[in-house]
Each structure stands twice: as structure tokens, then as C-alpha cells.
Amino acid sequence: MKDERWLLIALHETEGIGRKSIARLRGQRMFSRDMLHYNSRDWEEAGFPEEKAKLLSERITPDLIEELKSRKLEGGAGIL
């Protein structure tokens, strides 16, 4: 998945989502590009509580991935 790196960065930068949550998603083979289009119910089905699911559905979008890529191209700090 070409955007996997960017999806990992987006998840990592999301408040309340840490390495354990990300590892669980990857371990359960739930990690996919489809997450860019998840609604809050999809995130809940992936095991996140309602509040985090809502946050993820609002934050993890194709637009965010493009923003992260743009930030990297512009020499933004924090993305390796």
C-alpha cells in the first residue's frame, strides 16, 4: 500500500491513538487504505470507543494524507 506510511503518520499524530492501537489494527489485518474513508461506525467496528471513532472519522481522510505529503515536500518538520 503506497499510502501506508502516510496513514501510519496520520494515526500516530492523532491524539489518543498510540502504538498499541496501531499495532492492534495491523495485527488484526484491519489496516488498509479503506480507513481513509471510514465513518465513525467503521472505526467503532475496528475496536475504538465512540469518542475516538468520531475523532478518527473526522481526521483520517484523503485530504489529511495530501496535507502530510505537502508538508513533507515543503520541508516540514517532524516527518521522516
Coordinates of C-alpha atoms in Angstrom, one line a residue:
M1 CA 0.0 0.0 0.0
K2 CA 1.7 3.2 -1.2
D3 CA -0.1 5.4 1.3
E4 CA 0.5 3.1 4.3
R5 CA 3.4 5.3 5.5
W6 CA 1.2 8.3 5.4
L7 CA -1.7 6.6 7.1
L8 CA 0.6 5.4 9.9
I9 CA 1.8 9.0 10.3
A10 CA -1.7 10.3 10.4
L11 CA -2.8 7.8 13.0
H12 CA 0.3 8.4 15.1
E13 CA -0.3 12.2 15.0
T14 CA -3.9 11.7 16.2
E15 CA -4.4 12.5 19.9
G16 CA -5.3 9.4 21.9
I17 CA -4.1 6.9 19.2
G18 CA -0.8 5.3 20.2
R19 CA 1.4 2.5 19.1
K20 CA -0.7 -0.2 20.8
S21 CA -3.8 0.9 18.9
I22 CA -1.9 1.0 15.6
A23 CA -0.3 -2.4 16.3
R24 CA -3.7 -3.9 17.0
L25 CA -5.1 -2.6 13.7
R26 CA -2.1 -4.0 11.8
G27 CA -2.2 -7.3 13.8
Q28 CA -5.8 -7.9 13.0
R29 CA -5.2 -7.2 9.4
M30 CA -7.6 -4.3 9.6
F31 CA -5.0 -1.8 8.4
S32 CA -5.9 -0.7 4.9
R33 CA -6.3 2.3 2.6
D34 CA -10.1 2.0 3.2
M35 CA -9.5 3.6 6.5
L36 CA -9.3 6.9 4.7
H37 CA -13.0 6.6 4.0
Y38 CA -14.2 5.1 7.4
N39 CA -17.1 6.7 9.1
S40 CA -17.3 6.6 12.9
R41 CA -19.2 3.4 12.9
D42 CA -16.4 1.7 10.9
W43 CA -13.9 2.9 13.4
E44 CA -16.1 1.6 16.3
E45 CA -16.2 -1.8 14.5
A46 CA -12.4 -1.6 14.4
G47 CA -12.5 -1.5 18.2
F48 CA -12.4 2.2 19.0
P49 CA -14.7 3.8 21.6
E50 CA -17.4 6.1 20.2
E51 CA -15.5 9.3 21.0
K52 CA -12.2 8.2 19.4
A53 CA -14.1 6.7 16.5
K54 CA -15.7 10.1 15.8
L55 CA -12.4 11.9 16.0
L56 CA -10.8 9.3 13.6
S57 CA -13.6 9.6 11.1
E58 CA -13.2 13.4 11.1
R59 CA -9.4 13.4 11.0
I60 CA -8.2 10.4 8.9
T61 CA -9.2 11.5 5.4
P62 CA -7.5 11.6 1.9
D63 CA -7.2 15.4 2.5
L64 CA -5.1 14.8 5.6
I65 CA -2.8 12.5 3.7
E66 CA -2.3 15.1 1.0
E67 CA -1.6 17.7 3.7
L68 CA 1.0 15.4 5.2
K69 CA 2.7 14.8 1.8
S70 CA 2.6 18.5 1.1
R71 CA 4.1 19.3 4.5
K72 CA 7.0 16.9 3.7
L73 CA 7.6 18.4 0.3
E74 CA 7.8 21.8 1.8
G75 CA 10.4 20.6 4.3
G76 CA 8.0 20.5 7.2
A77 CA 9.4 19.3 10.5
G78 CA 8.6 16.0 12.1
I79 CA 8.1 13.7 9.1
L80 CA 10.9 11.3 8.2

